Coordinates of C-alpha atoms in Angstrom, one line a residue:
Chain N
X1 CA 21.0 0.9 28.9
X2 CA 18.1 1.1 26.4
X3 CA 15.1 2.9 27.8
X4 CA 11.7 1.6 26.7
X5 CA 8.8 4.3 27.0
X6 CA 5.2 3.2 26.9
X7 CA 3.1 4.8 24.2
X8 CA -0.4 3.4 24.9
X9 CA -1.9 6.5 27.2
X10 CA -2.4 8.5 24.0
X11 CA -5.8 10.0 23.0
X12 CA -5.4 9.3 19.4
X13 CA -6.3 6.0 20.6
X14 CA -10.2 5.8 20.9
X15 CA -10.2 3.9 24.4
X16 CA -8.0 6.4 25.9
X17 CA -9.9 9.4 24.6
X18 CA -13.1 7.7 25.9
X19 CA -11.3 7.2 29.3
X20 CA -10.2 10.8 29.3
X21 CA -13.7 12.2 28.5
X22 CA -15.3 10.1 31.4
X23 CA -12.3 10.6 33.5
X24 CA -12.2 6.7 33.9
X25 CA -9.4 6.7 36.2
X26 CA -9.4 2.8 36.6
X27 CA -8.9 2.4 33.0
X28 CA -6.0 4.8 32.9
X29 CA -4.4 3.1 35.8
X30 CA -4.7 -0.3 34.3
X31 CA -3.0 1.0 30.7
X32 CA -0.3 2.4 33.0
X33 CA 0.2 -1.0 35.0
X34 CA 0.1 -3.1 32.0
X35 CA 3.1 -1.1 30.4
X36 CA 5.0 -0.9 33.7
X37 CA 4.9 -4.9 34.0
X38 CA 5.8 -5.2 30.6
X39 CA 9.1 -3.4 31.5
X40 CA 8.6 0.1 30.5
X41 CA 11.0 2.4 32.3
X42 CA 8.8 5.7 31.6
X43 CA 5.2 6.4 30.3
X44 CA 4.4 8.6 27.4
X45 CA 1.2 10.7 28.2
X46 CA -0.6 12.6 25.3
X47 CA -4.1 14.0 25.5
X48 CA -3.9 16.6 22.5
X49 CA -6.6 14.7 20.4
X50 CA -10.1 15.2 21.7
X51 CA -9.5 17.3 24.7
X52 CA -11.5 20.4 25.7
X53 CA -8.9 21.5 28.2
X54 CA -5.6 19.8 27.6
X55 CA -3.6 21.4 30.4
X56 CA -6.1 20.3 32.8
X57 CA -6.4 16.6 31.3
X58 CA -2.5 16.6 31.2
X59 CA -2.3 17.4 34.8
X60 CA -4.9 14.8 35.6
X61 CA -3.2 12.0 33.6
X62 CA 0.1 13.0 35.1
X63 CA -1.3 12.6 38.7
X64 CA -2.7 9.2 38.3
X65 CA -0.4 7.6 36.2
X66 CA 2.6 8.5 38.6
X67 CA 0.4 7.5 41.6
X68 CA 0.0 4.0 40.0
X69 CA 3.5 3.3 38.8
X70 CA 5.9 5.6 40.2
X71 CA 7.4 5.9 36.9
X72 CA 8.9 9.1 35.2
X73 CA 6.8 10.3 32.5
X74 CA 7.1 11.7 28.9
X75 CA 4.9 14.8 28.8
X76 CA 3.9 14.7 25.0
X77 CA 2.1 17.8 23.7
X78 CA 2.4 20.4 20.9
X79 CA 1.0 22.9 23.6
X80 CA 3.4 24.8 25.9
X81 CA 0.6 25.4 28.3
X82 CA -0.1 21.6 28.5
X83 CA 3.6 20.9 29.0
X84 CA 3.9 23.2 31.8
X85 CA 0.8 21.9 33.5
X86 CA 2.2 18.3 33.4
X87 CA 5.7 19.4 34.5
X88 CA 4.2 21.2 37.4
X89 CA 2.3 17.9 38.6
X90 CA 5.2 15.7 38.0
X91 CA 7.5 14.2 40.4
X92 CA 11.1 13.4 39.9
X93 CA 12.9 14.1 36.3
X94 CA 10.4 14.4 33.4
X95 CA 10.9 14.1 29.7
X96 CA 9.4 16.9 27.6
X97 CA 8.0 15.5 24.3
X98 CA 8.8 17.6 22.3
X99 CA 10.2 20.6 20.6
X100 CA 11.8 21.2 17.3
X101 CA 14.6 23.2 15.9
X102 CA 12.2 26.2 15.0
X103 CA 13.3 29.1 17.1
X104 CA 9.7 30.3 18.2
X105 CA 8.7 26.8 19.2
X106 CA 12.0 25.9 21.0
X107 CA 11.9 29.3 22.9
X108 CA 8.4 28.8 24.3
X109 CA 8.9 25.4 25.8
X110 CA 13.1 25.1 26.7
X111 CA 12.7 27.6 29.6
X112 CA 10.2 25.1 31.2
X113 CA 12.6 22.2 30.6
X114 CA 15.3 24.3 32.4
X115 CA 13.0 25.5 35.3
X116 CA 11.6 21.8 36.0
X117 CA 15.1 20.2 35.4
X118 CA 13.7 17.9 32.9
X119 CA 15.0 16.1 29.8
X120 CA 13.9 16.9 26.4
X121 CA 13.1 15.6 23.1
X122 CA 14.2 17.7 20.1
X123 CA 12.8 16.8 16.6
X124 CA 15.0 17.3 13.7
X125 CA 12.6 19.5 11.9
X126 CA 12.9 23.4 11.5
X127 CA 10.9 26.2 9.5
X128 CA 11.7 24.5 6.2
X129 CA 9.9 21.2 7.4
X130 CA 10.9 17.7 7.4
X131 CA 14.6 16.7 6.6
X132 CA 15.1 14.2 3.6
X133 CA 18.5 12.9 4.3
X134 CA 20.6 11.5 7.1
X135 CA 23.0 14.3 6.5
X136 CA 20.2 16.8 7.1
X137 CA 19.2 15.2 10.3
X138 CA 22.5 15.3 11.6
X139 CA 23.0 19.1 10.8
X140 CA 19.6 19.6 12.5
X141 CA 21.0 17.6 15.6
X142 CA 23.7 20.0 15.7
X143 CA 21.5 22.9 15.9
X144 CA 19.4 21.4 18.4
X145 CA 22.2 21.1 20.8
X146 CA 23.1 24.7 20.3
X147 CA 19.7 25.8 21.0
X148 CA 19.3 23.7 24.2
X149 CA 22.7 24.7 25.2
X150 CA 21.5 28.5 24.7
X151 CA 19.2 27.8 27.4
X152 CA 21.5 26.0 29.7
X153 CA 20.2 22.6 29.3
X154 CA 23.0 19.8 29.5
X155 CA 23.9 17.6 26.7
X156 CA 22.9 14.3 28.5
X157 CA 19.2 15.9 29.1
X158 CA 18.7 16.1 25.1
X159 CA 17.3 13.2 23.1
X160 CA 17.3 13.8 19.4
X161 CA 14.3 12.3 17.5
X162 CA 15.4 11.7 13.5
X163 CA 11.5 11.8 12.5
X164 CA 10.4 8.4 11.1
X165 CA 8.0 8.7 8.4
X166 CA 5.7 5.8 7.0
X167 CA 7.7 3.6 4.5
X168 CA 4.2 3.3 2.8
X169 CA 4.5 6.6 1.5
X170 CA 8.5 7.4 1.5
X171 CA 10.4 4.3 1.4
X172 CA 13.8 5.4 1.4
X173 CA 13.2 7.4 4.7
X174 CA 13.7 4.5 7.0
X175 CA 17.2 4.0 5.5
X176 CA 18.0 7.5 6.0
X177 CA 16.8 7.5 9.6
X178 CA 19.0 4.4 10.4
X179 CA 22.0 6.1 8.9
X180 CA 21.2 9.3 10.8
X181 CA 21.4 7.5 14.0
X182 CA 24.9 6.5 13.4
X183 CA 25.8 10.1 12.3
X184 CA 24.1 11.9 15.1
X185 CA 26.0 9.5 17.7
X186 CA 29.3 9.5 16.1
X187 CA 29.7 13.1 15.3
X188 CA 27.8 14.8 18.2
X189 CA 27.7 12.0 21.1
X190 CA 24.1 12.9 21.3
X191 CA 21.3 10.4 22.8
X192 CA 18.8 9.2 19.9
X193 CA 15.0 8.4 20.4
X194 CA 12.3 7.4 18.0
X195 CA 8.5 7.1 18.2
X196 CA 8.5 3.5 16.5
X197 CA 5.2 2.8 15.1
X198 CA 5.0 5.7 12.5
X199 CA 7.3 3.7 10.1
X200 CA 4.5 1.1 9.4
X201 CA 1.7 3.3 9.0
X202 CA -0.7 2.1 6.2
X203 CA 0.8 -1.4 6.0
X204 CA -0.5 -4.8 7.4
X205 CA 1.2 -6.8 10.1
X206 CA 2.6 -3.6 11.5
X207 CA 4.0 -5.5 14.6
X208 CA 6.6 -7.4 12.4
X209 CA 7.8 -3.9 10.8
X210 CA 7.9 -2.2 14.0
X211 CA 9.8 -4.9 15.9
X212 CA 12.3 -5.3 12.9
X213 CA 12.9 -1.8 12.5
X214 CA 13.4 -1.5 16.3
X215 CA 16.1 -4.2 16.3
X216 CA 17.9 -2.4 13.2
X217 CA 17.8 0.9 15.4
X218 CA 19.3 -0.7 18.2
X219 CA 21.9 -2.0 15.9
X220 CA 22.6 1.5 14.7
X221 CA 22.8 2.8 18.3
X222 CA 19.3 4.0 19.4
X223 CA 19.2 4.9 23.0
X224 CA 15.4 5.0 23.7
X225 CA 12.0 4.5 22.0
X226 CA 8.4 5.2 22.5
X227 CA 6.6 2.0 21.7
X228 CA 4.0 -0.6 22.7
X229 CA 6.0 -2.6 25.5
X230 CA 3.0 -5.3 25.7
X231 CA 3.3 -6.0 21.9
X232 CA 4.6 -9.7 21.7
X233 CA 7.2 -9.2 18.9
X234 CA 8.4 -6.1 20.3
X235 CA 8.7 -8.0 23.7
X236 CA 10.8 -10.7 21.9
X237 CA 13.2 -8.2 20.2
X238 CA 13.8 -6.5 23.5
X239 CA 14.4 -9.6 25.3
X240 CA 16.8 -10.8 22.8
X241 CA 18.6 -7.7 22.5
X242 CA 19.2 -7.3 26.1
X243 CA 20.7 -10.6 25.9
X244 CA 22.8 -9.9 22.8
X245 CA 23.9 -6.3 24.2
X246 CA 24.8 -7.6 27.7
X247 CA 22.2 -5.8 29.4
X248 CA 20.8 -9.1 30.8
X249 CA 23.4 -10.9 32.8
X250 CA 24.0 -14.6 32.0
X251 CA 20.7 -14.2 29.5
X252 CA 18.7 -14.9 32.9
X253 CA 15.7 -12.8 31.5
X254 CA 15.8 -14.4 28.3
X255 CA 15.9 -17.8 29.7
X256 CA 12.9 -17.1 31.9
X257 CA 10.9 -15.8 28.9
X258 CA 11.9 -18.8 26.9
X259 CA 10.5 -21.2 29.8
X260 CA 7.3 -19.2 29.9
X261 CA 6.8 -19.5 26.2
X262 CA 6.9 -15.9 25.4
X263 CA 9.7 -16.2 22.6
X264 CA 7.6 -18.7 20.3
Chain Z
X1 CA 21.8 -4.8 -1.8
X2 CA 22.1 -7.4 1.2
X3 CA 23.4 -11.0 0.1
X4 CA 21.9 -14.0 1.8
X5 CA 24.1 -17.0 1.5
X6 CA 22.4 -20.5 2.7
X7 CA 24.4 -22.2 5.3
X8 CA 22.5 -25.6 5.2
X9 CA 25.0 -27.5 3.0
X10 CA 27.5 -28.3 5.9
X11 CA 28.8 -31.5 6.8
X12 CA 28.8 -30.5 10.5
X13 CA 24.9 -31.1 10.2
X14 CA 24.5 -34.9 10.4
X15 CA 22.1 -35.4 7.5
X16 CA 24.6 -33.7 5.1
X17 CA 27.5 -35.7 6.5
X18 CA 25.3 -38.9 5.7
X19 CA 24.5 -37.6 2.3
X20 CA 28.1 -36.9 1.7
X21 CA 29.1 -40.4 2.7
X22 CA 26.8 -42.2 0.6
X23 CA 27.0 -39.7 -2.3
X24 CA 23.2 -39.0 -1.8
X25 CA 22.9 -36.6 -4.8
X26 CA 19.1 -36.1 -4.6
X27 CA 19.4 -35.0 -1.0
X28 CA 22.0 -32.4 -1.5
X29 CA 20.1 -31.2 -4.7
X30 CA 17.0 -30.8 -2.4
X31 CA 19.0 -28.8 0.2
X32 CA 20.1 -26.6 -2.5
X33 CA 16.9 -26.1 -4.1
X34 CA 15.0 -25.3 -0.8
X35 CA 17.6 -22.5 -0.1
X36 CA 17.3 -21.0 -3.6
X37 CA 13.5 -21.0 -3.2
X38 CA 13.9 -19.3 0.1
X39 CA 15.8 -16.4 -1.7
X40 CA 19.4 -17.4 -1.1
X41 CA 21.7 -15.4 -3.7
X42 CA 24.6 -17.9 -3.0
X43 CA 24.9 -21.2 -1.2
X44 CA 27.9 -22.1 1.0
X45 CA 29.4 -25.5 0.7
X46 CA 31.5 -27.2 3.6
X47 CA 32.4 -30.7 4.1
X48 CA 35.4 -30.3 6.6
X49 CA 33.6 -32.5 9.2
X50 CA 33.6 -36.2 8.5
X51 CA 35.2 -36.2 5.0
X52 CA 37.7 -38.7 4.0
X53 CA 38.9 -36.8 0.7
X54 CA 37.8 -33.2 1.4
X55 CA 39.2 -31.8 -2.0
X56 CA 37.0 -34.5 -4.0
X57 CA 34.0 -33.9 -1.8
X58 CA 34.3 -30.2 -2.4
X59 CA 34.4 -30.9 -6.1
X60 CA 31.5 -33.2 -6.1
X61 CA 29.4 -30.7 -4.1
X62 CA 30.5 -27.6 -6.1
X63 CA 29.2 -29.5 -9.4
X64 CA 25.9 -30.8 -8.3
X65 CA 24.8 -27.5 -6.4
X66 CA 25.6 -25.4 -9.2
X67 CA 24.1 -27.9 -11.6
X68 CA 20.9 -27.8 -9.5
X69 CA 20.7 -23.9 -8.8
X70 CA 22.9 -22.2 -11.2
X71 CA 24.0 -20.0 -8.1
X72 CA 27.5 -18.9 -7.3
X73 CA 29.0 -20.7 -4.2
X74 CA 30.9 -19.8 -1.0
X75 CA 33.7 -22.5 -1.0
X76 CA 34.0 -23.0 2.6
X77 CA 37.0 -24.8 4.1
X78 CA 40.2 -24.6 6.2
X79 CA 42.0 -26.5 3.6
X80 CA 43.8 -24.8 0.8
X81 CA 43.5 -28.0 -1.5
X82 CA 39.8 -28.4 -1.0
X83 CA 39.4 -24.7 -1.8
X84 CA 41.2 -25.0 -4.9
X85 CA 39.4 -28.1 -5.8
X86 CA 36.1 -26.3 -5.3
X87 CA 37.3 -23.2 -7.4
X88 CA 38.5 -25.4 -10.3
X89 CA 35.0 -26.8 -10.6
X90 CA 33.1 -23.6 -10.0
X91 CA 31.5 -21.6 -12.7
X92 CA 31.3 -17.8 -12.4
X93 CA 32.4 -15.7 -9.4
X94 CA 33.1 -17.7 -6.4
X95 CA 33.4 -16.7 -2.8
X96 CA 36.2 -18.1 -0.8
X97 CA 35.4 -18.9 2.8
X98 CA 37.8 -18.0 4.4
X99 CA 41.4 -16.8 5.4
X100 CA 42.6 -15.1 8.3
X101 CA 44.9 -12.2 8.7
X102 CA 47.9 -14.8 9.7
X103 CA 50.4 -14.5 7.0
X104 CA 51.0 -18.1 6.2
X105 CA 47.3 -18.9 5.9
X106 CA 46.5 -15.8 3.7
X107 CA 49.6 -16.6 1.5
X108 CA 48.6 -20.2 0.9
X109 CA 44.9 -19.1 -0.3
X110 CA 44.8 -15.5 -1.7
X111 CA 46.8 -16.5 -4.9
X112 CA 43.9 -18.9 -5.7
X113 CA 41.4 -16.2 -5.1
X114 CA 43.4 -14.0 -7.7
X115 CA 43.9 -16.8 -10.0
X116 CA 40.2 -17.7 -10.3
X117 CA 39.0 -14.2 -10.0
X118 CA 36.9 -15.0 -6.8
X119 CA 35.7 -13.0 -3.8
X120 CA 37.1 -13.8 -0.5
X121 CA 36.0 -13.6 3.0
X122 CA 38.9 -12.5 5.6
X123 CA 38.5 -13.1 9.3
X124 CA 39.6 -10.6 11.8
X125 CA 41.9 -13.0 13.4
X126 CA 45.8 -13.1 13.3
X127 CA 48.5 -15.0 15.1
X128 CA 47.4 -13.6 18.4
X129 CA 43.9 -15.2 18.2
X130 CA 40.5 -13.8 18.7
X131 CA 40.0 -10.1 18.7
X132 CA 38.4 -8.5 21.8
X133 CA 37.1 -5.2 20.9
X134 CA 35.5 -3.5 18.0
X135 CA 38.5 -1.4 17.7
X136 CA 40.7 -4.5 17.4
X137 CA 38.5 -5.9 14.7
X138 CA 38.8 -2.6 12.7
X139 CA 42.6 -2.7 12.9
X140 CA 42.6 -6.3 11.7
X141 CA 40.3 -5.3 8.8
X142 CA 42.8 -2.5 7.9
X143 CA 45.6 -5.4 7.9
X144 CA 43.3 -7.6 5.8
X145 CA 42.8 -4.9 3.1
X146 CA 46.5 -4.6 3.0
X147 CA 47.2 -8.2 2.8
X148 CA 44.5 -8.7 -0.2
X149 CA 46.0 -5.6 -1.9
X150 CA 49.2 -7.3 -1.9
X151 CA 47.9 -10.1 -3.8
X152 CA 46.1 -7.4 -6.4
X153 CA 42.9 -8.4 -5.0
X154 CA 40.3 -5.6 -5.4
X155 CA 38.6 -4.0 -2.6
X156 CA 35.1 -4.8 -3.9
X157 CA 36.0 -8.5 -3.7
X158 CA 36.8 -8.4 0.1
X159 CA 34.4 -9.3 2.8
X160 CA 35.5 -8.6 6.3
X161 CA 33.9 -11.1 8.8
X162 CA 34.4 -10.0 12.3
X163 CA 33.8 -13.1 14.2
X164 CA 30.8 -13.4 16.3
X165 CA 31.1 -15.6 19.2
X166 CA 28.5 -17.3 21.4
X167 CA 26.7 -14.8 23.8
X168 CA 26.5 -17.8 26.1
X169 CA 30.3 -17.9 26.9
X170 CA 31.2 -14.2 26.1
X171 CA 28.2 -12.1 26.4
X172 CA 29.9 -8.7 25.5
X173 CA 31.1 -9.8 22.2
X174 CA 27.9 -9.4 20.4
X175 CA 28.1 -5.6 21.2
X176 CA 31.6 -5.4 19.9
X177 CA 30.9 -7.2 16.7
X178 CA 28.0 -4.8 16.1
X179 CA 30.0 -1.7 16.8
X180 CA 33.0 -3.1 14.7
X181 CA 30.5 -3.2 11.7
X182 CA 30.1 0.5 12.0
X183 CA 33.7 1.3 12.4
X184 CA 35.1 -1.0 9.7
X185 CA 32.4 0.4 7.1
X186 CA 33.0 4.1 8.1
X187 CA 36.7 3.9 8.3
X188 CA 37.7 1.7 5.4
X189 CA 34.5 1.4 3.1
X190 CA 34.8 -2.4 3.3
X191 CA 32.1 -4.7 3.0
X192 CA 31.2 -6.9 6.2
X193 CA 29.7 -10.4 6.2
X194 CA 28.9 -12.8 9.2
X195 CA 28.1 -16.2 10.1
X196 CA 24.9 -15.7 11.9
X197 CA 24.1 -18.7 14.1
X198 CA 27.3 -18.8 16.2
X199 CA 25.9 -16.0 18.4
X200 CA 23.1 -18.3 19.8
X201 CA 25.2 -21.4 20.5
X202 CA 24.2 -23.1 23.7
X203 CA 20.8 -21.2 24.1
X204 CA 17.3 -22.2 23.4
X205 CA 15.1 -20.7 21.0
X206 CA 18.0 -19.8 18.7
X207 CA 16.0 -18.7 15.8
X208 CA 14.8 -15.7 18.0
X209 CA 18.4 -14.6 19.0
X210 CA 19.7 -15.1 15.3
X211 CA 16.9 -13.2 13.7
X212 CA 17.0 -10.1 16.1
X213 CA 21.0 -10.3 15.9
X214 CA 20.7 -10.2 12.0
X215 CA 18.4 -7.3 12.3
X216 CA 20.7 -5.3 14.4
X217 CA 23.7 -6.1 12.2
X218 CA 21.6 -4.9 9.2
X219 CA 21.0 -1.6 11.2
X220 CA 24.7 -1.5 11.5
X221 CA 25.3 -1.9 8.0
X222 CA 25.9 -5.4 7.3
X223 CA 26.3 -6.3 3.6
X224 CA 25.9 -10.1 3.6
X225 CA 25.4 -13.0 5.8
X226 CA 25.6 -16.9 5.9
X227 CA 22.4 -17.9 7.4
X228 CA 19.4 -20.5 7.1
X229 CA 17.3 -18.9 4.4
X230 CA 14.3 -21.4 5.3
X231 CA 14.2 -20.4 9.1
X232 CA 10.7 -18.7 9.5
X233 CA 11.8 -15.7 11.9
X234 CA 14.8 -15.0 9.6
X235 CA 12.8 -15.1 6.7
X236 CA 10.3 -12.4 8.4
X237 CA 13.2 -10.1 9.3
X238 CA 14.6 -10.3 5.7
X239 CA 11.3 -9.6 4.3
X240 CA 10.5 -6.7 6.7
X241 CA 14.1 -5.3 6.3
X242 CA 14.0 -5.3 2.3
X243 CA 10.8 -3.3 2.9
X244 CA 12.5 -0.9 5.4
X245 CA 15.8 -0.5 3.4
X246 CA 13.8 0.1 -0.1
X247 CA 15.0 -3.2 -1.3
X248 CA 11.4 -4.0 -2.0
X249 CA 9.6 -1.6 -4.4
X250 CA 6.2 -0.4 -2.9
X251 CA 6.7 -3.3 -0.4
X252 CA 5.3 -5.7 -2.9
X253 CA 7.1 -8.9 -1.6
X254 CA 6.3 -7.8 1.8
X255 CA 2.5 -7.8 1.1
X256 CA 2.8 -10.9 -0.7
X257 CA 4.4 -12.7 2.3
X258 CA 1.6 -11.2 4.5
X259 CA -1.1 -12.4 2.3
X260 CA 0.3 -15.9 2.3
X261 CA 0.3 -15.9 6.2
X262 CA 4.3 -15.9 6.4
X263 CA 4.7 -12.8 8.6
X264 CA 2.4 -14.2 11.4

């Protein structure tokens, strides 16, 4: 079953940065509720941009978002302290977003993943930077698996993120990412996740590109994505793909969406 | 490069059946032109339903559709005589649609494919009927390859059709078809084609299901599809996927579609 992770509680979005600064709990709760109602199974929280005390902000976010929704969270930060603060506050099984295959970075965060029995997103990136081809991404996924196993993290708690770059700057990369999903799943049986909206950065009508790329990635075998579950075109793709991948018995939810005019 | 084949000139559509009966050349020309303008690289012609002399009708269709558009055709019939009539009239490299892996059927049509230097669609279906799993489809694709090679037809002239069934009656089959595309391409390096709209038969808002399924199949590696190139949602998926798969340099066509409001 495909996992939808809501991306909206991220301080790179100005309204979220404002709510964080003024500790506007009602606004954060509303953003959390909206995404849960749109079908998110998990919510990403990120306060890296514009935070004076990221660990405290992360703890604050984790508390109110879980209180409002009861959903598990994706604790999203480049900062090991903020990740640990989020994990300490979190109830149930969290997702740590993210580590890379760089040894230093992985070793500073993977012990928390183990300690708090969390899941983890590992980016296909090492000291040498971003990978160019599907094959490079698959090799990095294999290294990611070994690294996590070295910390006694089990395979089903790992998600590989093959790192999508904007097609506006590197047009061949979307194809390489799609091919890498097939390779990583076929060769290593690892789960694959992606942060969707990066692909369309710098282009107009991003919702079209994001939703079509999502469907293509689902066809390649994507297991989870961080996306805006309230976006109309993304909702239509997820509704249709649930029906197509037999995740929606007798197409009941699809028919309900049709009757309410959501598929137009 | 993905090949779009226009599906609209098919006598199972009542306006086409009427035009065939009254030999309404202007109507057929218009349907052909519309599809060419929408970007079809090839047009399917099918007059199996409601024809008194299918071979003659096929010859008539092939003549006027090629005269109007100059495009190669997919000669679509269960009837070897109609296929040969179409091939005889056809200029350039045609696509024969279709044979199955049943020996009798293949042996009655593959010699024409060779004689007229055409391409051919081979359905993953044998004497035992429709396949259930992705693995069954891949085994049938391997048999198809051997069968075609037995008639000295080269691999690059073969398209495998993994046979989509309506999710309204067999919901798990769309998933099996998507998986089969990956298997058939990875194991045998064969090209894969599909007739798109069957997947949504019996459900409302078919355009949503067809376009999302198309994007998923593109992600799995689909090489060609028989579809309605004038459908608004299908057009948007193809425009976005060309940009995403680097088939649209600098996203020029995508930006043009955006400016003309076609992606809304």
